[in-house]
Amino acid sequence: MATNGKVSVRNSMRFKSDPIFPQLFINNEWHISSKGRTFPTVNPATGVKICDIQEADKADVDKAVEAAKAAGERSAPWRKMDVSSRGRLLHKLADLIERDRVFLATLETMDTGKPFLQSFFIDLDGSIKTLRYYAGWTDKIHGKTMPVDDSFMSFTKHEPVGVCGAIIPVGQLIKETAARSNLKRVTLELGGKNPCIVFADSDLRLAVEETQKGAFYNQGQCCTAASRVFVEESVYEEFVRLSVASAKSLVTGDPLDPRTSHGPQIDRKQFDKIMQLIESGKKEGALLECGGRAVDDTGLFIQPTVFSGVKDHMRIAKEEIFGPVQCIFSFKCLPEVIDRANSTKYGLVAAVFTKDMDRALSVSSALEAGTVWVNCYNALHAQTPFGGYKMSGNGRELGEYALAEYTEVKAITIKLSNNL
């Protein structure tokens, strides 16, 4: 049962008719790992083990890469398949995910602690929409013709890069390894210490709602977390008051209960790191307005936490917390807040809250971030590119821009024999 401030976790849902496959999926088959090693996955809300997962070794990864290479050979059925048929297969995958949406959302919630409604309406919905978006692109990746001199004709075509690996969450290590190797192409979506700027003319209740959505979504375990909120001095106290009231209204409890809006952290290591950073905030002089404590002993729950009076030199202002901690700063003037917002090694996302669209556009241009939201937060769409500046990553995901990361551009030039 979900409660406000206290957790009572029911027995997790069980889908006895739906199997869970903890094996490795390679070349369209389920496999036991080459060395037989496994690792447990635990429900962070209850501490109960869900199952043991097969742990892939180098030999397993090599086998998967070879299978992917074989699928990309010119004689392979996938390579020979016409592009429209590939799009239909992506639509079919989206249909299957939609069919099993409740089951998949439940597994995600049991595995990560994310509230079920977030898994169902955000994660699964986003996955389905992204597959359908790129299904529409399969027959629309066009080359160009280029004007050259009269004796030649040149055109381009886009060809697949080949086997791509998606690895989470050691992006910086991948970047360093790739730099030492053979120029492998790497795209990275890394961390963030994302600034939100709230001007006095903004809709204050909207700004509170959206910045807290950014701060507490998935218990703050999100690269886009709204972890630095800069509020203009004249409305600072009111913003803090409304933020505290909003944080206290969040319902902490069983993530499978639809009334729950705040679940547990994903594991003990992350839980301990967050609690240490909360303690550092208190020791360095920030004012703990609410939260800051573990909720109970059975799960990895941390109360939604709000700090006011945060200064730029504090650890909670500089380090990516990856937890349910909202840090609220004050500012006096526009040049000051732009400098402070950009004073970080990260540059993933940012937000601006104001009714003045001229100011919104000028501030958006000045912020060093790959995405800037105006009067909203976490507004992610399959059509819109996503990625970061500085240490927040390389390249872009989503939208047409992402296609460039997975294709090579080939220029073909033909000598014309008959000149008119």
Coordinates of C-alpha atoms in Angstrom, one line a residue:
M1 CA 0.0 0.0 0.0
A2 CA 1.3 3.5 -0.8
T3 CA 1.4 6.1 1.9
N4 CA 2.8 9.6 2.3
G5 CA 6.1 9.4 4.1
K6 CA 6.0 5.7 5.0
V7 CA 6.3 2.6 3.0
S8 CA 4.3 -0.6 3.2
V9 CA 5.2 -2.8 0.3
R10 CA 2.8 -5.5 -0.8
N11 CA 3.8 -8.8 -2.4
S12 CA 5.0 -8.0 -5.9
M13 CA 2.7 -8.9 -8.8
R14 CA 3.4 -12.3 -10.3
F15 CA 2.8 -13.3 -13.9
K16 CA 2.9 -17.1 -13.7
S17 CA 1.8 -17.5 -17.2
D18 CA 4.5 -15.2 -18.6
P19 CA 8.1 -16.5 -18.5
I20 CA 11.1 -14.5 -17.6
F21 CA 14.2 -15.3 -19.7
P22 CA 17.4 -14.7 -17.7
Q23 CA 19.6 -16.2 -20.5
L24 CA 21.7 -14.4 -23.1
F25 CA 19.9 -13.8 -26.4
I26 CA 22.4 -14.4 -29.2
N27 CA 21.6 -15.0 -32.9
N28 CA 17.9 -15.4 -32.1
E29 CA 18.5 -18.1 -29.5
W30 CA 18.7 -18.2 -25.7
H31 CA 22.1 -19.2 -24.3
I32 CA 23.8 -20.1 -21.0
S33 CA 26.9 -17.9 -20.6
S34 CA 30.2 -19.6 -21.7
K35 CA 31.5 -19.7 -18.2
G36 CA 28.2 -20.4 -16.5
R37 CA 28.4 -17.3 -14.3
T38 CA 25.3 -15.5 -13.1
F39 CA 24.4 -12.4 -11.1
P40 CA 21.3 -11.7 -9.1
T41 CA 18.8 -9.0 -9.9
V42 CA 16.9 -7.7 -6.8
N43 CA 13.7 -5.8 -6.4
P44 CA 14.9 -2.6 -4.7
A45 CA 11.5 -2.0 -3.1
T46 CA 11.6 -5.4 -1.2
G47 CA 15.1 -6.6 -1.2
V48 CA 13.8 -9.9 -2.7
K49 CA 15.8 -11.5 -5.5
I50 CA 13.8 -11.7 -8.7
C51 CA 16.1 -14.2 -10.5
D52 CA 19.7 -14.9 -11.5
I53 CA 20.8 -13.5 -14.9
Q54 CA 23.4 -15.1 -17.1
E55 CA 26.6 -13.0 -17.1
A56 CA 28.2 -12.6 -20.5
D57 CA 31.9 -13.2 -20.9
K58 CA 34.2 -12.1 -23.7
A59 CA 33.4 -15.3 -25.6
D60 CA 29.7 -14.6 -25.5
V61 CA 30.2 -11.0 -26.7
D62 CA 32.4 -12.3 -29.5
K63 CA 29.7 -14.8 -30.5
A64 CA 27.1 -12.0 -30.5
V65 CA 29.3 -9.7 -32.6
E66 CA 30.0 -12.5 -35.1
A67 CA 26.3 -13.2 -35.4
A68 CA 25.6 -9.5 -36.1
K69 CA 28.4 -9.3 -38.7
A70 CA 27.0 -12.3 -40.4
A71 CA 23.6 -10.6 -40.6
G72 CA 25.2 -7.7 -42.3
E73 CA 27.0 -9.7 -45.0
R74 CA 25.9 -8.9 -48.5
S75 CA 24.6 -12.5 -49.0
A76 CA 22.5 -12.4 -45.8
P77 CA 18.7 -12.2 -45.8
W78 CA 18.7 -9.0 -43.8
R79 CA 21.1 -7.2 -46.1
K80 CA 19.0 -8.4 -49.2
M81 CA 15.7 -7.3 -47.6
D82 CA 14.1 -4.3 -49.2
V83 CA 14.0 -1.2 -47.0
S84 CA 10.2 -1.0 -46.8
S85 CA 10.1 -4.6 -45.4
R86 CA 12.6 -3.6 -42.8
G87 CA 10.3 -0.8 -41.7
R88 CA 7.4 -3.3 -41.5
L89 CA 9.5 -5.4 -39.1
L90 CA 10.2 -2.5 -36.9
H91 CA 6.5 -1.8 -36.8
K92 CA 5.9 -5.4 -35.9
L93 CA 8.3 -5.1 -33.0
A94 CA 6.5 -2.0 -31.8
D95 CA 3.2 -4.0 -32.1
L96 CA 4.6 -6.8 -29.9
I97 CA 5.9 -4.3 -27.3
E98 CA 2.4 -2.7 -27.3
R99 CA 0.8 -6.1 -26.8
D100 CA 2.9 -6.9 -23.8
R101 CA 3.1 -3.4 -22.5
V102 CA 1.7 -4.2 -19.0
F103 CA 4.0 -7.2 -18.5
L104 CA 7.1 -5.3 -19.7
A105 CA 6.3 -2.2 -17.5
T106 CA 5.8 -4.5 -14.5
L107 CA 9.2 -6.1 -15.1
E108 CA 10.8 -2.7 -15.4
T109 CA 9.2 -1.6 -12.1
M110 CA 10.2 -4.7 -10.2
D111 CA 13.7 -4.5 -11.5
T112 CA 14.4 -0.8 -11.0
G113 CA 11.8 0.4 -8.5
K114 CA 10.4 3.0 -10.9
P115 CA 6.7 3.6 -10.3
F116 CA 4.6 1.5 -12.6
L117 CA 2.7 4.4 -14.2
Q118 CA 6.0 6.0 -15.2
S119 CA 7.2 2.7 -16.7
F120 CA 3.9 2.2 -18.5
F121 CA 3.2 5.7 -19.8
I122 CA 6.7 7.1 -20.2
D123 CA 9.3 4.3 -20.8
L124 CA 7.2 1.9 -22.8
D125 CA 5.3 4.6 -24.6
G126 CA 8.6 6.2 -25.6
S127 CA 10.0 2.9 -26.8
I128 CA 7.0 2.2 -29.0
K129 CA 7.0 5.7 -30.5
T130 CA 10.7 5.6 -31.2
L131 CA 10.4 2.3 -33.1
R132 CA 7.6 3.6 -35.1
Y133 CA 9.4 6.8 -35.9
Y134 CA 12.5 5.0 -37.2
A135 CA 10.3 2.4 -39.0
G136 CA 9.2 5.4 -41.1
W137 CA 12.8 6.3 -41.9
T138 CA 13.9 3.0 -43.5
D139 CA 12.9 4.1 -47.0
K140 CA 13.7 7.8 -46.6
I141 CA 17.5 7.9 -46.1
H142 CA 18.4 9.7 -49.3
G143 CA 21.7 10.8 -50.9
K144 CA 22.3 13.9 -52.9
T145 CA 23.6 14.9 -56.3
M146 CA 26.3 17.5 -56.5
P147 CA 27.0 19.9 -59.3
V148 CA 30.6 19.5 -60.5
D149 CA 32.1 20.3 -63.9
D150 CA 30.5 19.2 -67.1
S151 CA 32.6 16.1 -67.5
F152 CA 31.5 14.4 -64.3
M153 CA 28.4 13.5 -62.3
S154 CA 28.7 13.0 -58.5
F155 CA 26.2 11.7 -56.0
T156 CA 26.2 10.3 -52.5
K157 CA 24.6 7.3 -50.8
H158 CA 24.4 6.4 -47.1
E159 CA 25.5 2.9 -46.1
P160 CA 25.3 1.3 -42.7
V161 CA 28.3 1.5 -40.4
G162 CA 27.9 -2.2 -39.4
V163 CA 27.8 -3.8 -36.0
C164 CA 27.1 -1.3 -33.2
G165 CA 27.3 -2.0 -29.5
A166 CA 25.2 -0.3 -26.8
I167 CA 26.9 -0.3 -23.4
I168 CA 25.6 1.2 -20.2
P169 CA 26.9 3.1 -18.1
V170 CA 30.6 3.3 -18.5
G171 CA 30.7 5.9 -21.3
Q172 CA 33.9 7.7 -20.3
L173 CA 35.8 4.4 -20.2
I174 CA 34.6 3.6 -23.7
K175 CA 35.7 7.0 -24.9
E176 CA 39.2 6.6 -23.4
T177 CA 39.5 3.0 -24.9
A178 CA 38.3 4.1 -28.3
A179 CA 40.9 6.9 -28.3
R180 CA 43.7 4.4 -27.9
S181 CA 42.4 2.0 -30.5
N182 CA 41.6 2.0 -34.2
L183 CA 39.4 5.1 -34.6
K184 CA 36.2 3.3 -33.8
R185 CA 33.2 5.7 -34.0
V186 CA 31.8 6.3 -30.5
T187 CA 28.6 8.2 -29.5
L188 CA 28.2 8.9 -25.8
E189 CA 25.3 10.2 -23.7
L190 CA 26.9 10.8 -20.4
G191 CA 25.9 12.7 -17.2
G192 CA 24.6 16.1 -16.4
K193 CA 24.4 18.8 -13.7
N194 CA 21.5 20.5 -15.3
P195 CA 20.5 24.1 -14.6
C196 CA 17.0 25.5 -14.5
I197 CA 16.5 29.3 -14.5
V198 CA 13.3 30.6 -13.0
F199 CA 12.6 34.3 -13.7
A200 CA 10.3 36.4 -11.5
D201 CA 7.8 36.8 -14.3
S202 CA 7.3 33.1 -14.8
D203 CA 4.2 31.0 -13.9
L204 CA 5.7 30.0 -10.5
R205 CA 3.4 27.0 -9.9
L206 CA 4.2 25.7 -13.3
A207 CA 7.9 26.2 -12.7
V208 CA 7.7 24.3 -9.4
E209 CA 5.8 21.4 -11.0
E210 CA 8.1 21.1 -13.9
T211 CA 11.4 21.4 -12.0
Q212 CA 10.3 18.9 -9.5
K213 CA 9.2 16.6 -12.3
G214 CA 12.8 16.9 -13.5
A215 CA 14.4 16.5 -10.0
F216 CA 12.4 13.5 -8.8
Y217 CA 11.5 11.5 -11.9
N218 CA 12.8 8.0 -11.4
Q219 CA 13.9 9.0 -8.0
G220 CA 16.4 11.4 -9.5
Q221 CA 18.2 8.6 -11.3
C222 CA 18.2 10.3 -14.6
C223 CA 20.9 12.0 -16.6
T224 CA 18.5 14.9 -17.3
A225 CA 17.7 15.5 -13.6
A226 CA 16.9 19.1 -12.8
S227 CA 19.6 19.2 -10.1
R228 CA 20.4 23.0 -10.1
V229 CA 17.4 25.4 -9.9
F230 CA 18.3 29.1 -10.0
V231 CA 15.5 31.3 -8.9
E232 CA 15.4 35.1 -9.1
E233 CA 15.7 36.7 -5.7
S234 CA 12.3 38.5 -5.7
V235 CA 10.4 35.1 -5.9
Y236 CA 12.9 32.9 -4.2
E237 CA 11.2 32.4 -0.9
E238 CA 7.8 31.7 -2.5
F239 CA 9.4 29.2 -4.9
V240 CA 11.1 27.4 -2.0
R241 CA 7.8 27.3 -0.1
L242 CA 5.9 25.8 -3.0
S243 CA 8.6 23.3 -3.8
V244 CA 8.7 22.0 -0.2
A245 CA 4.9 21.6 -0.2
S246 CA 5.1 19.8 -3.6
A247 CA 7.8 17.5 -2.5
K248 CA 5.9 16.5 0.7
S249 CA 2.9 15.7 -1.4
L250 CA 4.7 12.9 -3.3
V251 CA 3.5 9.5 -2.4
T252 CA 6.3 7.1 -1.5
G253 CA 5.4 3.4 -1.6
D254 CA 5.1 0.1 -3.5
P255 CA 6.1 1.0 -7.1
L256 CA 3.5 -1.4 -8.4
D257 CA 0.7 0.6 -6.6
P258 CA -0.7 3.1 -9.1
R259 CA -1.0 5.7 -6.3
T260 CA 2.8 5.7 -5.9
S261 CA 4.8 8.6 -7.4
H262 CA 8.1 7.9 -5.6
G263 CA 9.9 4.6 -5.5
P264 CA 13.2 3.2 -4.2
Q265 CA 16.8 3.8 -5.5
I266 CA 18.0 1.1 -7.7
D267 CA 20.7 -0.5 -5.5
R268 CA 22.5 -0.2 -2.2
K269 CA 25.6 1.4 -3.7
Q270 CA 23.6 4.3 -5.2
F271 CA 21.5 4.6 -2.1
D272 CA 24.7 5.1 0.1
K273 CA 26.2 7.6 -2.4
I274 CA 23.1 9.7 -2.3
M275 CA 22.9 9.7 1.5
Q276 CA 26.5 10.7 1.7
L277 CA 25.9 13.7 -0.6
I278 CA 22.9 14.7 1.4
E279 CA 25.0 14.7 4.6
S280 CA 27.7 16.8 2.7
G281 CA 25.0 19.4 1.8
K282 CA 24.0 19.7 5.5
K283 CA 27.6 20.0 6.7
E284 CA 28.5 22.6 4.0
G285 CA 25.7 24.9 5.1
A286 CA 22.8 24.3 2.8
L287 CA 19.4 24.4 4.5
L288 CA 17.6 21.0 4.4
E289 CA 14.0 22.1 3.8
C290 CA 12.5 18.6 3.7
G291 CA 13.3 14.9 3.3
G292 CA 16.9 13.8 3.5
R293 CA 16.2 10.5 5.3
A294 CA 15.8 6.9 4.4
V295 CA 12.1 5.9 4.7
D296 CA 12.3 2.4 6.1
D297 CA 14.6 -0.6 6.5
T298 CA 13.0 -3.0 4.0
G299 CA 13.7 -1.2 0.7
L300 CA 16.1 1.4 -0.7
F301 CA 13.7 4.4 -0.3
I302 CA 15.0 8.0 0.2
Q303 CA 12.6 10.8 0.9
P304 CA 12.2 13.5 -1.8
T305 CA 14.7 16.0 -0.6
V306 CA 14.8 19.8 -1.0
F307 CA 17.8 22.0 -0.2
S308 CA 17.7 25.8 -0.2
G309 CA 20.5 28.3 0.3
V310 CA 22.8 26.2 -1.9
K311 CA 26.1 27.8 -3.0
D312 CA 28.0 27.0 -6.1
H313 CA 31.1 25.6 -4.3
M314 CA 29.1 22.9 -2.4
R315 CA 29.4 19.2 -3.4
I316 CA 25.7 18.9 -4.0
A317 CA 26.0 21.9 -6.4
K318 CA 28.9 20.3 -8.4
E319 CA 28.5 16.6 -8.3
E320 CA 25.9 14.5 -10.2
I321 CA 23.9 13.1 -7.3
F322 CA 21.6 10.8 -9.3
G323 CA 19.1 10.8 -6.5
P324 CA 16.0 12.6 -5.3
V325 CA 17.7 15.8 -4.3
Q326 CA 16.6 19.2 -5.5
C327 CA 19.1 22.1 -5.0
I328 CA 17.6 25.6 -5.1
F329 CA 19.9 28.6 -5.6
S330 CA 19.1 32.3 -5.8
F331 CA 20.3 34.9 -8.4
K332 CA 20.2 38.6 -8.9
C333 CA 20.7 39.4 -12.6
L334 CA 20.8 37.7 -16.0
P335 CA 24.6 37.8 -16.8
E336 CA 25.3 36.4 -13.3
V337 CA 23.0 33.4 -13.7
I338 CA 24.1 32.6 -17.2
D339 CA 27.7 32.4 -16.0
R340 CA 26.8 30.3 -13.0
A341 CA 24.6 28.0 -15.1
N342 CA 27.4 27.4 -17.6
S343 CA 30.1 27.0 -14.9
T344 CA 30.2 23.2 -15.0
K345 CA 32.0 20.5 -17.0
Y346 CA 28.6 19.1 -18.1
G347 CA 26.2 20.4 -20.7
L348 CA 23.4 18.0 -21.3
V349 CA 20.1 19.9 -20.8
A350 CA 18.8 23.1 -19.3
A351 CA 15.5 24.9 -18.8
V352 CA 14.2 28.5 -18.7
F353 CA 11.0 29.6 -17.1
T354 CA 9.7 33.0 -18.2
K355 CA 6.7 34.6 -20.0
D356 CA 9.1 36.8 -22.0
M357 CA 9.8 34.9 -25.2
D358 CA 12.6 37.3 -26.3
R359 CA 14.4 36.5 -23.0
A360 CA 13.7 32.8 -23.3
L361 CA 15.3 32.7 -26.8
S362 CA 18.3 34.8 -25.8
V363 CA 18.9 32.8 -22.7
S364 CA 18.5 29.5 -24.6
S365 CA 21.2 30.7 -27.0
A366 CA 23.6 31.5 -24.2
L367 CA 23.2 28.2 -22.3
E368 CA 25.8 25.6 -23.1
A369 CA 23.6 22.6 -23.3
G370 CA 22.4 20.2 -26.0
T371 CA 18.8 20.7 -25.1
V372 CA 17.0 23.7 -23.6
W373 CA 13.4 23.5 -22.5
V374 CA 11.3 26.6 -22.2
N375 CA 8.5 26.5 -19.6
C376 CA 8.7 22.7 -19.5
Y377 CA 11.0 19.9 -18.5
N378 CA 11.9 16.4 -19.7
A379 CA 9.9 17.0 -22.9
L380 CA 11.6 14.3 -24.9
H381 CA 10.3 13.2 -28.4
A382 CA 11.5 10.7 -30.9
Q383 CA 11.7 13.4 -33.5
T384 CA 14.0 15.7 -31.5
P385 CA 17.7 15.1 -31.3
F386 CA 19.2 14.5 -27.8
G387 CA 22.8 14.8 -26.6
G388 CA 25.2 16.9 -24.7
Y389 CA 27.9 19.5 -24.9
K390 CA 31.3 19.3 -23.1
M391 CA 31.6 16.2 -20.8
S392 CA 27.9 15.3 -21.3
G393 CA 28.7 13.3 -24.4
N394 CA 29.4 13.0 -28.2
G395 CA 26.9 12.8 -31.0
R396 CA 23.1 12.8 -30.9
E397 CA 20.4 10.3 -30.3
L398 CA 16.8 10.4 -31.7
G399 CA 15.5 12.4 -34.6
E400 CA 17.0 12.6 -38.1
Y401 CA 20.3 13.7 -36.6
A402 CA 20.9 10.3 -35.0
L403 CA 20.9 8.6 -38.4
A404 CA 24.3 10.2 -39.2
E405 CA 25.8 8.3 -36.3
Y406 CA 25.0 5.0 -37.9
T407 CA 25.7 5.6 -41.5
E408 CA 28.8 6.2 -43.7
V409 CA 28.5 8.7 -46.6
K410 CA 29.9 7.4 -49.8
A411 CA 30.6 9.8 -52.7
I412 CA 30.4 8.3 -56.2
T413 CA 31.8 10.2 -59.2
I414 CA 31.2 9.1 -62.8
K415 CA 33.2 10.4 -65.8
L416 CA 30.8 11.3 -68.6
S417 CA 32.1 10.2 -72.0
N418 CA 29.7 12.2 -74.2
N419 CA 29.9 16.0 -73.7
L420 CA 27.2 18.1 -75.4

